[in-house]
Amino acid sequence: MKSISAGQGEAAAGSAGRTPSVRWALVGLSLSMLLPSLGTSVANVALPTLAQAFTASFQEVQWIVLAYLLTITILIVSVGRLGDIIGRRRLLLAGISLFTAASVLCGIAPTLWLLIAARAAQGLGAAVMMALTMAFVGETVPKAKTGRAMGLLGTMSAIGTALGPSLGGVLIAGLGWRAIFLVNAPLGILTFLLAHHLPVDQRKPKADRAGFDNVGTLLLALTLAAYALAMTTGHGGFGPLNLALLLAAAFGVGLFVRAEARAVSPLIRLGMFRDPALSASLAMSMLVSTVMMATLVVGPFYLSRTLGLDEALAGLVLSVGPLVAALTGVPAGRIADRFGAQRMTVVGLIAIAAGSFILSVRSGTPGVSGYIAPIVVITVGYAVFQTANNTAVMTDIHPDRRGVTSGMLNLSRNLGLITGTSVMGAVFALASATTDVTTAHSEAVATGMRVTFAVAATLILVALAIAVGSRALSRRASGKTIADAERQEEEDIRLIGSAPRQ
């Protein structure tokens, strides 16, 4: 008892001593989550200005956004695994440095294609930051507060998304388009300094961390690139090139699985997918992200064409969703810690389904408030779901797999966003019954919105079925484990009772 008390006293003292460091580390992690999301949203608002500055078409300047998103999507799992191997703190510091330097290159780029190349480099730094930030939560905060930390990171991501359009507009109007990239330099330097408060990786090298899976990394990158390009090439259409890219992606999946099964130190251990909870979490994350993208695809057209709002008012309404997510993130984390991550995952999905259903049955033109109210319900549900889902996955993960698992969570989200852009956009265009949504009649756009959110509600019902099925499998596995333990205990008692007395 004395040794236990002494150990507890030492732990308490250590915890107390680490408190300021932990706080600064959480600030650094928060900025590491904010900057990549800010890097996405701040560039979108600048596309018209950039098209004029470089005398380029919209399709050409669109690659300023696509190069960033595609790089993150392609490399996020690989950099997460690399962090597990060489040390997450070292790689995170390198990622922050690259993001900061690439931001400066973006700000001074003299040509469009140099800007696109710099954005790809910025995307690599962002991939490192996104993949490793969540992985550090398990090493920085106590297990009982994991949900709160995840909620904080979700809040910072939402703030970055919400801040981008307004900050970008102010900077472009006052200082020009280069300022939207150069502003990341001081923020990146501050993040780098704060990241030094993160715990140093003390783990000893292990045999399964000795090498990096180069073949698996290349195959996964090519497969994800083929899929992402299939979803984004053609600007809403689906032609022979899109089909060929999809077939290449499917073929790449087969090659990747074969390579991972034979690899000595695989990028992704295929056995991880035998865990029903992890597989379900990744599938739900992709479905929910696909649906959330519908609000960004449909919203601008519905607000302008059906409700008749100008650009400024439409932008203000569109910022309501990210703002609600920012305000909901931390409370959602506390709720997940108190009531359980799995239960709150289901609650979040129910809220998203309810909001989507309300939008799908709206008749006539209910006005701005009639649009905002269900969007708020959807966004609150998303904040609760994302925080609870991330908490459920990252709480009990083995330290050696935190980087790659965090990368897989971010990958599922990014794949959902890319899929949502293409698929939900195609559903909206098809339901609007017009070849050019920008000139469609207001009622046609309203019909397109209703059909799109009907599809969204259906996808969330699928996610709910996955969540319920996963919980049932987890309970069955838990019950089986308890039953095995009870049988073992009975066997031990029987053996002790039958042993000869001395």
Short mmCIF file of N, CA, C and O in Angstrom, two decimals, residues 52-174:
data_model
loop_
_atom_site.label_atom_id
_atom_site.label_comp_id
_atom_site.label_asym_id
_atom_site.label_seq_id
_atom_site.Cartn_x
_atom_site.Cartn_y
_atom_site.Cartn_z
N GLN A 52 -8.07 36.60 -62.26
CA GLN A 52 -7.74 37.88 -62.89
C GLN A 52 -6.24 38.18 -62.82
O GLN A 52 -5.64 38.65 -63.79
N ALA A 53 -5.65 37.87 -61.67
CA ALA A 53 -4.22 38.19 -61.48
C ALA A 53 -3.33 37.43 -62.44
O ALA A 53 -2.33 37.97 -62.93
N PHE A 54 -3.68 36.17 -62.73
CA PHE A 54 -2.84 35.34 -63.60
C PHE A 54 -3.44 35.18 -64.99
O PHE A 54 -2.93 34.40 -65.80
N THR A 55 -4.53 35.90 -65.28
CA THR A 55 -5.21 35.81 -66.57
C THR A 55 -5.46 34.34 -66.92
O THR A 55 -5.07 33.83 -67.98
N ALA A 56 -6.10 33.64 -66.00
CA ALA A 56 -6.33 32.20 -66.15
C ALA A 56 -7.82 31.92 -66.07
O ALA A 56 -8.62 32.75 -65.60
N SER A 57 -8.20 30.72 -66.55
CA SER A 57 -9.60 30.30 -66.49
C SER A 57 -9.92 29.80 -65.08
O SER A 57 -9.02 29.51 -64.28
N PHE A 58 -11.22 29.67 -64.80
CA PHE A 58 -11.63 29.16 -63.50
C PHE A 58 -11.13 27.73 -63.30
O PHE A 58 -10.71 27.35 -62.20
N GLN A 59 -11.18 26.91 -64.36
CA GLN A 59 -10.70 25.53 -64.26
C GLN A 59 -9.22 25.46 -63.90
O GLN A 59 -8.79 24.58 -63.16
N GLU A 60 -8.45 26.42 -64.39
CA GLU A 60 -7.01 26.43 -64.08
C GLU A 60 -6.75 26.86 -62.63
O GLU A 60 -5.98 26.22 -61.92
N VAL A 61 -7.39 27.93 -62.18
CA VAL A 61 -7.14 28.39 -60.81
C VAL A 61 -7.75 27.44 -59.78
O VAL A 61 -7.36 27.44 -58.61
N GLN A 62 -8.70 26.60 -60.21
CA GLN A 62 -9.30 25.63 -59.29
C GLN A 62 -8.24 24.66 -58.76
O GLN A 62 -8.37 24.11 -57.67
N TRP A 63 -7.16 24.48 -59.52
CA TRP A 63 -6.10 23.57 -59.09
C TRP A 63 -5.31 24.14 -57.91
O TRP A 63 -4.57 23.41 -57.25
N ILE A 64 -5.48 25.41 -57.61
CA ILE A 64 -4.88 25.97 -56.39
C ILE A 64 -5.50 25.30 -55.16
O ILE A 64 -4.82 25.04 -54.16
N VAL A 65 -6.79 24.99 -55.24
CA VAL A 65 -7.47 24.28 -54.16
C VAL A 65 -7.25 22.78 -54.28
O VAL A 65 -6.95 22.09 -53.30
N LEU A 66 -7.39 22.26 -55.50
CA LEU A 66 -7.28 20.81 -55.69
C LEU A 66 -5.90 20.27 -55.35
O LEU A 66 -5.77 19.20 -54.76
N ALA A 67 -4.83 21.01 -55.73
CA ALA A 67 -3.48 20.54 -55.44
C ALA A 67 -3.27 20.37 -53.94
O ALA A 67 -2.63 19.41 -53.48
N TYR A 68 -3.83 21.26 -53.16
CA TYR A 68 -3.73 21.22 -51.70
C TYR A 68 -4.51 20.02 -51.14
O TYR A 68 -3.98 19.22 -50.36
N LEU A 69 -5.77 19.88 -51.57
CA LEU A 69 -6.61 18.80 -51.04
C LEU A 69 -6.13 17.42 -51.49
O LEU A 69 -6.14 16.46 -50.71
N LEU A 70 -5.71 17.30 -52.75
CA LEU A 70 -5.26 16.01 -53.25
C LEU A 70 -3.99 15.55 -52.54
O LEU A 70 -3.85 14.37 -52.21
N THR A 71 -3.08 16.48 -52.29
CA THR A 71 -1.84 16.11 -51.59
C THR A 71 -2.14 15.60 -50.19
O THR A 71 -1.58 14.59 -49.74
N ILE A 72 -3.03 16.29 -49.49
CA ILE A 72 -3.42 15.84 -48.15
C ILE A 72 -4.04 14.45 -48.20
O ILE A 72 -3.67 13.54 -47.44
N THR A 73 -4.97 14.26 -49.12
CA THR A 73 -5.68 12.99 -49.22
C THR A 73 -4.73 11.84 -49.55
O THR A 73 -4.83 10.75 -48.97
N ILE A 74 -3.81 12.08 -50.47
CA ILE A 74 -2.93 11.01 -50.95
C ILE A 74 -1.92 10.59 -49.88
O ILE A 74 -1.60 9.41 -49.74
N LEU A 75 -1.42 11.55 -49.09
CA LEU A 75 -0.28 11.27 -48.22
C LEU A 75 -0.60 11.18 -46.74
O LEU A 75 0.29 10.85 -45.95
N ILE A 76 -1.82 11.41 -46.33
CA ILE A 76 -2.10 11.56 -44.90
C ILE A 76 -1.87 10.28 -44.11
O ILE A 76 -1.40 10.31 -42.98
N VAL A 77 -2.19 9.12 -44.69
CA VAL A 77 -1.95 7.86 -43.98
C VAL A 77 -0.46 7.56 -43.92
O VAL A 77 0.07 7.13 -42.89
N SER A 78 0.24 7.81 -45.02
CA SER A 78 1.68 7.53 -45.07
C SER A 78 2.46 8.34 -44.07
O SER A 78 3.35 7.82 -43.38
N VAL A 79 2.15 9.64 -43.94
CA VAL A 79 2.89 10.46 -42.99
C VAL A 79 2.53 10.08 -41.56
O VAL A 79 3.36 10.20 -40.65
N GLY A 80 1.30 9.60 -41.34
CA GLY A 80 0.95 9.13 -40.01
C GLY A 80 1.77 7.91 -39.62
O GLY A 80 2.27 7.81 -38.49
N ARG A 81 1.94 6.98 -40.55
CA ARG A 81 2.77 5.80 -40.29
C ARG A 81 4.23 6.20 -40.11
O ARG A 81 4.93 5.65 -39.25
N LEU A 82 4.71 7.15 -40.90
CA LEU A 82 6.09 7.60 -40.77
C LEU A 82 6.34 8.20 -39.39
O LEU A 82 7.40 8.00 -38.79
N GLY A 83 5.34 8.90 -38.86
CA GLY A 83 5.46 9.44 -37.52
C GLY A 83 5.57 8.35 -36.47
O GLY A 83 6.31 8.50 -35.48
N ASP A 84 4.85 7.23 -36.66
CA ASP A 84 4.96 6.10 -35.74
C ASP A 84 6.37 5.52 -35.75
O ASP A 84 6.83 4.96 -34.75
N ILE A 85 7.05 5.64 -36.89
CA ILE A 85 8.36 5.00 -37.03
C ILE A 85 9.50 5.91 -36.53
O ILE A 85 10.32 5.50 -35.71
N ILE A 86 9.54 7.14 -37.01
CA ILE A 86 10.69 8.00 -36.71
C ILE A 86 10.46 8.92 -35.51
O ILE A 86 11.38 9.59 -35.06
N GLY A 87 9.24 8.95 -35.01
CA GLY A 87 8.93 9.85 -33.90
C GLY A 87 7.98 10.94 -34.33
O GLY A 87 8.28 11.70 -35.27
N ARG A 88 6.84 11.04 -33.67
CA ARG A 88 5.81 11.97 -34.10
C ARG A 88 6.19 13.44 -33.85
O ARG A 88 5.86 14.32 -34.64
N ARG A 89 6.87 13.73 -32.75
CA ARG A 89 7.22 15.12 -32.45
C ARG A 89 8.16 15.68 -33.51
O ARG A 89 7.98 16.81 -33.99
N ARG A 90 9.19 14.89 -33.85
CA ARG A 90 10.15 15.34 -34.85
C ARG A 90 9.47 15.60 -36.20
O ARG A 90 9.74 16.61 -36.86
N LEU A 91 8.59 14.68 -36.61
CA LEU A 91 7.93 14.83 -37.90
C LEU A 91 6.93 15.98 -37.88
O LEU A 91 6.79 16.70 -38.88
N LEU A 92 6.23 16.16 -36.76
CA LEU A 92 5.29 17.28 -36.68
C LEU A 92 6.00 18.61 -36.81
O LEU A 92 5.54 19.52 -37.50
N LEU A 93 7.15 18.76 -36.14
CA LEU A 93 7.93 20.00 -36.26
C LEU A 93 8.37 20.23 -37.70
O LEU A 93 8.34 21.36 -38.20
N ALA A 94 8.77 19.14 -38.39
CA ALA A 94 9.15 19.26 -39.80
C ALA A 94 7.95 19.65 -40.66
O ALA A 94 8.07 20.48 -41.58
N GLY A 95 6.77 19.08 -40.35
CA GLY A 95 5.56 19.41 -41.11
C GLY A 95 5.16 20.87 -40.94
O GLY A 95 4.77 21.54 -41.90
N ILE A 96 5.24 21.37 -39.70
CA ILE A 96 4.92 22.78 -39.45
C ILE A 96 5.90 23.68 -40.20
O ILE A 96 5.50 24.70 -40.79
N SER A 97 7.18 23.32 -40.19
CA SER A 97 8.19 24.11 -40.90
C SER A 97 7.91 24.14 -42.39
O SER A 97 7.99 25.19 -43.04
N LEU A 98 7.56 22.97 -42.97
CA LEU A 98 7.26 22.90 -44.40
C LEU A 98 6.02 23.71 -44.74
O LEU A 98 6.00 24.44 -45.74
N PHE A 99 4.98 23.60 -43.92
CA PHE A 99 3.75 24.35 -44.16
C PHE A 99 4.05 25.86 -44.15
O PHE A 99 3.56 26.60 -45.02
N THR A 100 4.86 26.30 -43.20
CA THR A 100 5.18 27.72 -43.08
C THR A 100 6.00 28.20 -44.27
O THR A 100 5.70 29.25 -44.87
N ALA A 101 7.04 27.44 -44.62
CA ALA A 101 7.89 27.83 -45.76
C ALA A 101 7.11 27.82 -47.06
O ALA A 101 7.25 28.74 -47.90
N ALA A 102 6.26 26.80 -47.26
CA ALA A 102 5.47 26.72 -48.48
C ALA A 102 4.47 27.87 -48.56
O ALA A 102 4.15 28.36 -49.66
N SER A 103 3.94 28.30 -47.41
CA SER A 103 3.01 29.44 -47.41
C SER A 103 3.71 30.71 -47.91
O SER A 103 3.12 31.49 -48.67
N VAL A 104 4.96 30.89 -47.50
CA VAL A 104 5.73 32.03 -47.98
C VAL A 104 5.96 31.93 -49.49
O VAL A 104 5.83 32.91 -50.23
N LEU A 105 6.29 30.72 -49.96
CA LEU A 105 6.48 30.51 -51.40
C LEU A 105 5.19 30.81 -52.17
O LEU A 105 5.24 31.38 -53.27
N CYS A 106 4.05 30.42 -51.61
CA CYS A 106 2.77 30.73 -52.25
C CYS A 106 2.60 32.25 -52.37
O CYS A 106 2.14 32.77 -53.40
N GLY A 107 2.98 32.96 -51.32
CA GLY A 107 2.78 34.41 -51.30
C GLY A 107 3.68 35.17 -52.25
O GLY A 107 3.35 36.30 -52.63
N ILE A 108 4.81 34.58 -52.64
CA ILE A 108 5.74 35.29 -53.54
C ILE A 108 5.79 34.65 -54.93
O ILE A 108 6.61 35.06 -55.76
N ALA A 109 4.93 33.64 -55.20
CA ALA A 109 4.96 32.92 -56.48
C ALA A 109 4.68 33.88 -57.64
O ALA A 109 3.66 34.57 -57.64
N PRO A 110 5.57 33.90 -58.65
CA PRO A 110 5.38 34.83 -59.77
C PRO A 110 4.44 34.29 -60.86
O PRO A 110 3.93 35.06 -61.67
N THR A 111 4.22 32.96 -60.90
CA THR A 111 3.36 32.37 -61.93
C THR A 111 2.34 31.44 -61.27
O THR A 111 2.51 30.99 -60.13
N LEU A 112 1.28 31.14 -62.02
CA LEU A 112 0.22 30.29 -61.50
C LEU A 112 0.72 28.90 -61.18
O LEU A 112 0.39 28.33 -60.13
N TRP A 113 1.54 28.31 -62.06
CA TRP A 113 1.95 26.93 -61.86
C TRP A 113 2.95 26.79 -60.73
O TRP A 113 3.00 25.77 -60.05
N LEU A 114 3.74 27.84 -60.47
CA LEU A 114 4.59 27.83 -59.28
C LEU A 114 3.74 27.94 -58.01
O LEU A 114 4.06 27.32 -56.98
N LEU A 115 2.68 28.70 -58.09
CA LEU A 115 1.76 28.80 -56.95
C LEU A 115 1.10 27.44 -56.68
O LEU A 115 1.00 27.02 -55.52
N ILE A 116 0.70 26.74 -57.74
CA ILE A 116 0.08 25.42 -57.57
C ILE A 116 1.08 24.44 -56.97
O ILE A 116 0.74 23.64 -56.08
N ALA A 117 2.33 24.48 -57.43
CA ALA A 117 3.37 23.60 -56.89
C ALA A 117 3.62 23.90 -55.41
O ALA A 117 3.76 22.99 -54.58
N ALA A 118 3.65 25.19 -55.06
CA ALA A 118 3.83 25.57 -53.65
C ALA A 118 2.65 25.13 -52.80
O ALA A 118 2.80 24.75 -51.64
N ARG A 119 1.45 25.17 -53.38
CA ARG A 119 0.26 24.70 -52.64
C ARG A 119 0.34 23.20 -52.40
O ARG A 119 -0.11 22.71 -51.35
N ALA A 120 0.90 22.45 -53.34
CA ALA A 120 1.08 21.01 -53.12
C ALA A 120 2.04 20.77 -51.96
O ALA A 120 1.81 19.90 -51.10
N ALA A 121 3.13 21.55 -51.91
CA ALA A 121 4.07 21.43 -50.79
C ALA A 121 3.41 21.83 -49.48
O ALA A 121 3.62 21.21 -48.43
N GLN A 122 2.58 22.86 -49.53
CA GLN A 122 1.84 23.28 -48.35
C GLN A 122 0.88 22.17 -47.90
O GLN A 122 0.70 21.93 -46.70
N GLY A 123 0.30 21.45 -48.87
CA GLY A 123 -0.58 20.33 -48.55
C GLY A 123 0.15 19.20 -47.86
O GLY A 123 -0.42 18.53 -46.98
N LEU A 124 1.40 18.96 -48.24
CA LEU A 124 2.20 17.93 -47.56
C LEU A 124 2.42 18.30 -46.09
O LEU A 124 2.27 17.47 -45.19
N GLY A 125 2.77 19.56 -45.84
CA GLY A 125 2.91 20.00 -44.46
C GLY A 125 1.61 19.90 -43.69
O GLY A 125 1.57 19.49 -42.53
N ALA A 126 0.50 20.26 -44.36
CA ALA A 126 -0.82 20.16 -43.71
C ALA A 126 -1.18 18.71 -43.40
O ALA A 126 -1.78 18.42 -42.36
N ALA A 127 -0.81 17.78 -44.30
CA ALA A 127 -1.10 16.36 -44.07
C ALA A 127 -0.39 15.86 -42.81
O ALA A 127 -0.96 15.12 -42.00
N VAL A 128 0.87 16.28 -42.64
CA VAL A 128 1.62 15.90 -41.43
C VAL A 128 0.93 16.45 -40.19
O VAL A 128 0.74 15.74 -39.19
N MET A 129 0.54 17.71 -40.23
CA MET A 129 -0.09 18.34 -39.08
C MET A 129 -1.42 17.69 -38.74
O MET A 129 -1.72 17.41 -37.57
N MET A 130 -2.24 17.40 -39.75
CA MET A 130 -3.54 16.80 -39.50
C MET A 130 -3.42 15.37 -39.00
O MET A 130 -4.15 14.93 -38.11
N ALA A 131 -2.48 14.61 -39.58
CA ALA A 131 -2.35 13.21 -39.22
C ALA A 131 -1.82 13.03 -37.80
O ALA A 131 -2.22 12.08 -37.11
N LEU A 132 -0.92 13.90 -37.36
CA LEU A 132 -0.25 13.68 -36.08
C LEU A 132 -0.87 14.43 -34.92
O LEU A 132 -0.63 14.09 -33.76
N THR A 133 -1.67 15.45 -35.19
CA THR A 133 -2.25 16.24 -34.10
C THR A 133 -3.12 15.38 -33.19
O THR A 133 -2.98 15.39 -31.96
N MET A 134 -4.06 14.61 -33.78
CA MET A 134 -4.91 13.75 -32.96
C MET A 134 -4.12 12.65 -32.28
O MET A 134 -4.45 12.21 -31.19
N ALA A 135 -3.05 12.19 -32.92
CA ALA A 135 -2.25 11.12 -32.34
C ALA A 135 -1.59 11.57 -31.04
O ALA A 135 -1.33 10.76 -30.15
N PHE A 136 -1.31 12.87 -30.92
CA PHE A 136 -0.65 13.39 -29.72
C PHE A 136 -1.59 13.50 -28.52
O PHE A 136 -1.13 13.63 -27.38
N VAL A 137 -2.90 13.45 -28.77
CA VAL A 137 -3.84 13.61 -27.67
C VAL A 137 -3.64 12.53 -26.61
O VAL A 137 -3.64 12.80 -25.41
N GLY A 138 -3.46 11.28 -27.06
CA GLY A 138 -3.28 10.17 -26.12
C GLY A 138 -2.04 10.30 -25.27
O GLY A 138 -1.96 9.71 -24.18
N GLU A 139 -1.05 11.05 -25.74
CA GLU A 139 0.20 11.20 -25.00
C GLU A 139 0.24 12.50 -24.19
O GLU A 139 1.16 12.71 -23.40
N THR A 140 -0.74 13.38 -24.42
CA THR A 140 -0.70 14.70 -23.81
C THR A 140 -1.72 14.88 -22.69
O THR A 140 -1.44 15.55 -21.70
N VAL A 141 -2.91 14.29 -22.84
CA VAL A 141 -3.97 14.48 -21.84
C VAL A 141 -4.36 13.13 -21.24
O VAL A 141 -4.17 12.08 -21.87
N PRO A 142 -4.93 13.13 -20.02
CA PRO A 142 -5.39 11.88 -19.42
C PRO A 142 -6.51 11.26 -20.24
O PRO A 142 -7.25 11.95 -20.95
N LYS A 143 -6.65 9.94 -20.13
CA LYS A 143 -7.64 9.20 -20.91
C LYS A 143 -9.05 9.71 -20.65
O LYS A 143 -9.87 9.79 -21.57
N ALA A 144 -9.34 10.09 -19.40
CA ALA A 144 -10.69 10.54 -19.05
C ALA A 144 -11.06 11.86 -19.71
O ALA A 144 -12.23 12.22 -19.76
N LYS A 145 -10.08 12.60 -20.20
CA LYS A 145 -10.34 13.89 -20.83
C LYS A 145 -10.08 13.87 -22.32
O LYS A 145 -9.97 14.93 -22.95
N THR A 146 -9.99 12.68 -22.90
CA THR A 146 -9.74 12.57 -24.34
C THR A 146 -10.83 13.25 -25.15
O THR A 146 -10.56 13.95 -26.13
N GLY A 147 -12.09 13.04 -24.75
CA GLY A 147 -13.20 13.64 -25.48
C GLY A 147 -13.13 15.15 -25.52
O GLY A 147 -13.40 15.78 -26.54
N ARG A 148 -12.76 15.76 -24.38
CA ARG A 148 -12.66 17.22 -24.33
C ARG A 148 -11.56 17.72 -25.27
O ARG A 148 -11.73 18.74 -25.95
N ALA A 149 -10.44 17.01 -25.28
CA ALA A 149 -9.34 17.41 -26.17
C ALA A 149 -9.76 17.27 -27.63
O ALA A 149 -9.46 18.15 -28.46
N MET A 150 -10.45 16.16 -27.97
CA MET A 150 -10.93 15.98 -29.34
C MET A 150 -11.94 17.07 -29.70
O MET A 150 -11.97 17.56 -30.84
N GLY A 151 -12.78 17.45 -28.74
CA GLY A 151 -13.73 18.53 -28.98
C GLY A 151 -13.04 19.85 -29.25
O GLY A 151 -13.45 20.63 -30.11
N LEU A 152 -11.95 20.11 -28.51
CA LEU A 152 -11.18 21.33 -28.73
C LEU A 152 -10.57 21.35 -30.14
O LEU A 152 -10.62 22.38 -30.83
N LEU A 153 -10.01 20.21 -30.57
CA LEU A 153 -9.42 20.15 -31.91
C LEU A 153 -10.49 20.32 -32.98
O LEU A 153 -10.27 20.99 -33.99
N GLY A 154 -11.67 19.71 -32.76
CA GLY A 154 -12.76 19.91 -33.70
C GLY A 154 -13.21 21.35 -33.77
O GLY A 154 -13.54 21.87 -34.84
N THR A 155 -13.21 22.02 -32.62
CA THR A 155 -13.56 23.44 -32.58
C THR A 155 -12.58 24.27 -33.39
O THR A 155 -12.96 25.15 -34.17
N MET A 156 -11.29 23.99 -33.23
CA MET A 156 -10.27 24.77 -33.95
C MET A 156 -10.36 24.53 -35.46
O MET A 156 -10.16 25.45 -36.25
N SER A 157 -10.66 23.29 -35.85
CA SER A 157 -10.83 23.01 -37.27
C SER A 157 -12.01 23.80 -37.84
O SER A 157 -11.93 24.37 -38.93
N ALA A 158 -13.11 23.83 -37.08
CA ALA A 158 -14.29 24.58 -37.52
C ALA A 158 -14.02 26.07 -37.57
O ALA A 158 -14.47 26.77 -38.48
N ILE A 159 -13.26 26.58 -36.59
CA ILE A 159 -12.91 28.00 -36.60
C ILE A 159 -12.08 28.34 -37.84
O ILE A 159 -12.29 29.38 -38.49
N GLY A 160 -11.13 27.46 -38.17
CA GLY A 160 -10.33 27.69 -39.37
C GLY A 160 -11.18 27.73 -40.62
O GLY A 160 -10.99 28.60 -41.50
N THR A 161 -12.15 26.82 -40.72
CA THR A 161 -13.05 26.78 -41.88
C THR A 161 -13.92 28.03 -41.93
O THR A 161 -14.14 28.61 -43.00
N ALA A 162 -14.43 28.46 -40.76
CA ALA A 162 -15.32 29.63 -40.72
C ALA A 162 -14.55 30.93 -40.93
O ALA A 162 -15.06 31.88 -41.53
N LEU A 163 -13.31 30.98 -40.42
CA LEU A 163 -12.53 32.21 -40.48
C LEU A 163 -11.98 32.49 -41.88
O LEU A 163 -11.80 33.65 -42.26
N GLY A 164 -11.75 31.42 -42.66
CA GLY A 164 -11.11 31.56 -43.96
C GLY A 164 -11.76 32.57 -44.89
O GLY A 164 -11.10 33.51 -45.35
N PRO A 165 -13.06 32.42 -45.20
CA PRO A 165 -13.68 33.35 -46.16
C PRO A 165 -13.65 34.80 -45.71
O PRO A 165 -13.33 35.69 -46.49
N SER A 166 -13.99 35.05 -44.42
CA SER A 166 -14.02 36.44 -43.95
C SER A 166 -12.62 37.03 -43.87
O SER A 166 -12.38 38.17 -44.31
N LEU A 167 -11.66 36.27 -43.31
CA LEU A 167 -10.29 36.76 -43.22
C LEU A 167 -9.70 36.96 -44.62
O LEU A 167 -9.03 37.98 -44.88
N GLY A 168 -9.96 36.01 -45.52
CA GLY A 168 -9.45 36.13 -46.88
C GLY A 168 -9.99 37.36 -47.58
O GLY A 168 -9.25 38.08 -48.26
N GLY A 169 -11.28 37.63 -47.41
CA GLY A 169 -11.88 38.80 -48.03
C GLY A 169 -11.26 40.10 -47.54
O GLY A 169 -10.96 41.01 -48.32
N VAL A 170 -11.03 40.19 -46.22
CA VAL A 170 -10.43 41.40 -45.64
C VAL A 170 -9.00 41.58 -46.13
O VAL A 170 -8.59 42.69 -46.51
N LEU A 171 -8.23 40.49 -46.14
CA LEU A 171 -6.83 40.59 -46.56
C LEU A 171 -6.71 40.94 -48.03
O LEU A 171 -5.86 41.75 -48.43
N ILE A 172 -7.54 40.34 -48.87
CA ILE A 172 -7.49 40.63 -50.30
C ILE A 172 -7.86 42.08 -50.57
O ILE A 172 -7.22 42.78 -51.37
N ALA A 173 -8.90 42.56 -49.87
CA ALA A 173 -9.33 43.95 -50.08
C ALA A 173 -8.29 44.95 -49.60
O ALA A 173 -8.08 46.00 -50.23
N GLY A 174 -7.60 44.63 -48.49
CA GLY A 174 -6.66 45.59 -47.93
C GLY A 174 -5.23 45.46 -48.40
O GLY A 174 -4.54 46.47 -48.61
#
